[in-house]
PDB file of C-alpha atoms in Angstrom:
ATOM      1  CA  MET Y   6      13.335 -13.733  -1.454  1.00 78.00           C
ATOM      2  CA  LYS Y   7      11.461 -11.979   0.502  1.00 92.00           C
ATOM      3  CA  THR Y   8       7.392 -11.548  -0.456  1.00 94.00           C
ATOM      4  CA  ALA Y   9       5.472  -8.009  -0.017  1.00 93.00           C
ATOM      5  CA  PHE Y  10       1.870  -7.887  -0.147  1.00 93.00           C
ATOM      6  CA  VAL Y  11       1.075  -3.989  -0.798  1.00 94.00           C
ATOM      7  CA  THR Y  12      -2.452  -2.418  -0.679  1.00 92.00           C
ATOM      8  CA  GLY Y  13      -3.222   0.974  -2.469  1.00 91.00           C
ATOM      9  CA  SER Y  14      -0.498  -0.086  -5.064  1.00 95.00           C
ATOM     10  CA  THR Y  15      -1.769   2.595  -8.172  1.00 94.00           C
ATOM     11  CA  GLY Y  16      -1.817   5.009  -5.259  1.00 92.00           C
ATOM     12  CA  LEU Y  17       0.903   7.573  -5.239  1.00 92.00           C
ATOM     13  CA  LEU Y  18       2.605   6.135  -2.287  1.00 91.00           C
ATOM     14  CA  GLY Y  19       1.514   2.416  -2.998  1.00 94.00           C
ATOM     15  CA  SER Y  20       2.843   2.749  -6.535  1.00 96.00           C
ATOM     16  CA  ASN Y  21       5.842   4.013  -5.567  1.00 95.00           C
ATOM     17  CA  LEU Y  22       6.743   1.808  -2.773  1.00 95.00           C
ATOM     18  CA  VAL Y  23       5.922  -1.376  -5.123  1.00 97.00           C
ATOM     19  CA  ARG Y  24       8.687   0.492  -8.080  1.00 96.00           C
ATOM     20  CA  LEU Y  25      11.143   0.761  -4.781  1.00 96.00           C
ATOM     21  CA  LEU Y  26      10.331  -3.114  -3.357  1.00 96.00           C
ATOM     22  CA  ALA Y  27      10.655  -4.475  -6.585  1.00 97.00           C
ATOM     23  CA  SER Y  28      14.081  -2.397  -7.759  1.00 96.00           C
ATOM     24  CA  ARG Y  29      15.435  -3.992  -4.323  1.00 96.00           C
ATOM     25  CA  GLY Y  30      14.750  -7.860  -5.316  1.00 96.00           C
ATOM     26  CA  VAL Y  31      11.694  -7.926  -3.535  1.00 96.00           C
ATOM     27  CA  ARG Y  32       8.746 -10.098  -4.946  1.00 97.00           C
ATOM     28  CA  VAL Y  33       5.855  -8.123  -4.674  1.00 97.00           C
ATOM     29  CA  LYS Y  34       2.286  -9.068  -4.592  1.00 97.00           C
ATOM     30  CA  ALA Y  35       0.206  -5.774  -5.335  1.00 97.00           C
ATOM     31  CA  LEU Y  36      -3.548  -5.721  -4.046  1.00 95.00           C
ATOM     32  CA  VAL Y  37      -5.780  -3.911  -7.214  1.00 96.00           C
ATOM     33  CA  ARG Y  38      -9.121  -2.885  -7.772  1.00 92.00           C
ATOM     34  CA  SER Y  39      -8.540  -2.167 -11.515  1.00 94.00           C
ATOM     35  CA  PRO Y  40      -5.939  -4.740 -13.098  1.00 96.00           C
ATOM     36  CA  GLU Y  41      -5.960  -2.531 -16.254  1.00 96.00           C
ATOM     37  CA  LYS Y  42      -5.069   0.405 -14.432  1.00 96.00           C
ATOM     38  CA  ALA Y  43      -2.155  -0.930 -12.758  1.00 97.00           C
ATOM     39  CA  ARG Y  44      -0.680  -2.624 -15.616  1.00 97.00           C
ATOM     40  CA  LYS Y  45      -0.399   0.708 -16.746  1.00 97.00           C
ATOM     41  CA  LEU Y  46       0.850   2.645 -14.225  1.00 96.00           C
ATOM     42  CA  LEU Y  47       3.465  -0.376 -13.171  1.00 97.00           C
ATOM     43  CA  ALA Y  48       4.051  -1.140 -16.225  1.00 97.00           C
ATOM     44  CA  GLY Y  49       7.930  -2.956 -16.545  1.00 96.00           C
ATOM     45  CA  VAL Y  50       7.793  -3.313 -12.926  1.00 98.00           C
ATOM     46  CA  PRO Y  51       8.025  -7.039 -12.005  1.00 98.00           C
ATOM     47  CA  VAL Y  52       4.902  -7.546  -9.643  1.00 98.00           C
ATOM     48  CA  GLU Y  53       2.581 -10.079  -9.225  1.00 98.00           C
ATOM     49  CA  LEU Y  54      -1.765  -8.333  -9.627  1.00 98.00           C
ATOM     50  CA  ILE Y  55      -4.258  -9.758  -6.794  1.00 97.00           C
ATOM     51  CA  GLU Y  56      -7.325  -7.959  -7.903  1.00 97.00           C
ATOM     52  CA  GLY Y  57      -9.354  -7.226  -4.512  1.00 93.00           C
ATOM     53  CA  ASP Y  58     -11.185  -4.523  -2.581  1.00 90.00           C
ATOM     54  CA  LEU Y  59     -10.724  -4.504   1.126  1.00 87.00           C
ATOM     55  CA  GLY Y  60     -14.413  -4.433   1.263  1.00 87.00           C
ATOM     56  CA  ASN Y  61     -13.851  -7.948   0.747  1.00 88.00           C
ATOM     57  CA  VAL Y  62     -10.827  -8.770   1.984  1.00 88.00           C
ATOM     58  CA  GLU Y  63     -11.556 -12.879   2.208  1.00 87.00           C
ATOM     59  CA  SER Y  64     -11.757 -12.288  -1.553  1.00 88.00           C
ATOM     60  CA  PHE Y  65      -8.090 -11.864  -2.052  1.00 89.00           C
ATOM     61  CA  ALA Y  66      -6.524 -13.025   1.685  1.00 89.00           C
ATOM     62  CA  PRO Y  67      -5.641 -16.936   0.153  1.00 90.00           C
ATOM     63  CA  ALA Y  68      -2.787 -14.575  -1.725  1.00 91.00           C
ATOM     64  CA  MET Y  69      -1.166 -13.239   1.093  1.00 89.00           C
ATOM     65  CA  ARG Y  70      -0.221 -16.671   2.606  1.00 86.00           C
ATOM     66  CA  ASP Y  71       3.558 -17.056   2.292  1.00 86.00           C
ATOM     67  CA  THR Y  72       3.974 -13.208   2.397  1.00 88.00           C
ATOM     68  CA  ASP Y  73       6.675 -11.365   4.730  1.00 89.00           C
ATOM     69  CA  VAL Y  74       5.464  -8.258   5.383  1.00 88.00           C
ATOM     70  CA  LEU Y  75       2.453  -6.116   4.276  1.00 87.00           C
ATOM     71  CA  PHE Y  76       2.652  -2.949   3.467  1.00 90.00           C
ATOM     72  CA  HIS Y  77      -0.848  -1.229   3.622  1.00 88.00           C
ATOM     73  CA  THR Y  78      -1.106   1.876   1.979  1.00 87.00           C
ATOM     74  CA  ALA Y  79      -4.701   2.081   0.983  1.00 86.00           C
ATOM     75  CA  ALA Y  80      -7.222   4.355   2.058  1.00 80.00           C
ATOM     76  CA  TYR Y  81     -10.836   5.240   0.745  1.00 79.00           C
ATOM     77  CA  PHE Y  82     -11.411   9.307   0.888  1.00 74.00           C
ATOM     78  CA  ARG Y  83     -12.917  11.605  -0.557  1.00 67.00           C
ATOM     79  CA  ASP Y  84     -12.054  15.367  -1.500  1.00 61.00           C
ATOM     80  CA  SER Y  85     -14.089  17.278   1.256  1.00 59.00           C
ATOM     81  CA  TYR Y  86     -15.941  19.914  -1.677  1.00 57.00           C
ATOM     82  CA  LYS Y  87     -17.509  16.951  -3.146  1.00 63.00           C
ATOM     83  CA  GLY Y  88     -19.775  17.057  -0.941  1.00 64.00           C
ATOM     84  CA  GLY Y  89     -22.167  14.332   0.423  1.00 68.00           C
ATOM     85  CA  SER Y  90     -21.836  11.905   3.217  1.00 74.00           C
ATOM     86  CA  HIS Y  91     -18.720   9.432   2.955  1.00 74.00           C
ATOM     87  CA  ALA Y  92     -18.682   7.931   6.937  1.00 76.00           C
ATOM     88  CA  ALA Y  93     -20.039   4.550   5.943  1.00 80.00           C
ATOM     89  CA  GLY Y  94     -17.967   4.337   3.181  1.00 77.00           C
ATOM     90  CA  LEU Y  95     -14.856   5.283   5.618  1.00 76.00           C
ATOM     91  CA  MET Y  96     -15.476   3.000   8.253  1.00 79.00           C
ATOM     92  CA  ARG Y  97     -16.292   0.148   5.553  1.00 79.00           C
ATOM     93  CA  ILE Y  98     -13.072   0.405   4.295  1.00 80.00           C
ATOM     94  CA  ASN Y  99     -10.757   2.161   6.803  1.00 80.00           C
ATOM     95  CA  VAL Y 100     -11.595   0.771   9.635  1.00 81.00           C
ATOM     96  CA  GLU Y 101     -13.349  -2.486   8.939  1.00 84.00           C
ATOM     97  CA  GLY Y 102     -11.508  -3.534   5.803  1.00 82.00           C
ATOM     98  CA  THR Y 103      -7.806  -2.653   7.774  1.00 82.00           C
ATOM     99  CA  ARG Y 104      -9.298  -4.969  10.741  1.00 84.00           C
ATOM    100  CA  ALA Y 105      -9.966  -7.624   8.485  1.00 83.00           C
ATOM    101  CA  LEU Y 106      -6.419  -7.306   6.659  1.00 82.00           C
ATOM    102  CA  LEU Y 107      -4.674  -7.448   9.971  1.00 80.00           C
ATOM    103  CA  GLY Y 108      -6.255 -10.750  10.374  1.00 78.00           C
ATOM    104  CA  GLY Y 109      -5.615 -12.194   7.516  1.00 65.00           C
ATOM    105  CA  GLY Y 110      -2.712 -14.413   8.884  1.00 60.00           C
ATOM    106  CA  VAL Y 111       0.603 -11.972   7.833  1.00 60.00           C
ATOM    107  CA  PRO Y 112       2.963 -11.398  10.359  1.00 57.00           C
ATOM    108  CA  VAL Y 113       2.195  -7.606  11.594  1.00 57.00           C
ATOM    109  CA  ARG Y 114       5.488  -5.667  13.067  1.00 57.00           C
ATOM    110  CA  ARG Y 115       4.277  -2.377  14.837  1.00 56.00           C
ATOM    111  CA  ALA Y 116       6.382   0.464  13.506  1.00 54.00           C
ATOM    112  CA  GLU Y 117       7.351   3.089  16.180  1.00 51.00           C
ATOM    113  CA  GLY Y 118       8.600   6.482  15.796  1.00 49.00           C
ATOM    114  CA  GLY Y 119       8.498   9.476  13.620  1.00 47.00           C
ATOM    115  CA  ALA Y 120       8.443   8.943   9.930  1.00 46.00           C
ATOM    116  CA  HIS Y 121      11.646   8.824   9.491  1.00 45.00           C
ATOM    117  CA  GLN Y 122      12.118   6.091  11.386  1.00 46.00           C
ATOM    118  CA  LEU Y 123       9.227   4.264   9.411  1.00 45.00           C
ATOM    119  CA  HIS Y 124      10.594   6.238   5.692  1.00 46.00           C
ATOM    120  CA  ARG Y 125      14.079   3.324   7.247  1.00 47.00           C
ATOM    121  CA  ARG Y 126      12.372   0.446   7.981  1.00 50.00           C
ATOM    122  CA  ALA Y 127      10.130   0.591   4.582  1.00 49.00           C
ATOM    123  CA  GLY Y 128      13.402  -0.126   2.496  1.00 51.00           C
ATOM    124  CA  ALA Y 129      14.190   3.253   1.403  1.00 50.00           C
ATOM    125  CA  PRO Y 130      17.163   4.773   1.086  1.00 49.00           C
ATOM    126  CA  PRO Y 131      18.867   5.927   4.908  1.00 50.00           C
ATOM    127  CA  GLU Y 132      18.390   9.264   4.812  1.00 50.00           C
ATOM    128  CA  PRO Y 133      15.699  11.022   3.286  1.00 46.00           C
ATOM    129  CA  PRO Y 134      15.583  13.147   0.489  1.00 47.00           C
ATOM    130  CA  ALA Y 135      16.206  16.714   1.066  1.00 49.00           C
ATOM    131  CA  HIS Y 136      13.212  19.023   0.328  1.00 46.00           C
ATOM    132  CA  ARG Y 137      13.287  22.854  -0.660  1.00 45.00           C
ATOM    133  CA  ARG Y 138      10.373  25.245   0.069  1.00 46.00           C
ATOM    134  CA  ASP Y 139       9.375  26.817  -3.480  1.00 47.00           C
ATOM    135  CA  ASP Y 140       9.506  30.018  -1.649  1.00 46.00           C
ATOM    136  CA  ALA Y 141      13.332  29.609  -0.645  1.00 46.00           C
ATOM    137  CA  ALA Y 142      15.801  31.598  -1.490  1.00 44.00           C
TER     138      ALA Y 142
END
């Protein structure tokens, strides 16, 4: 059985990816900042919750051992309307955290191509679902 390590597991993309992988028989290790939130959001999904934060990759790096693939879906972001300076947080998590994560010993494969190819490589169905604009007749 393959093992996947997923960051951002309680986000929109990450939580859906965790469900998809688990439904396909993949063992999932889900990085979460809040285990309580993750237990509610991922209730009924066979997943191993790994508590941690991209600001301190060393604290959860041992859990990445014996992992076949890393899905990095976590990111620090703030809505622009909230104001304030978030540059330091963006740099610390999105740049420095990602660098530390990629140095964690999990084999990394560079994905090339468009979104459709990435969709297929993530284990999703061969064809992405058709989308319809709400204003289309």
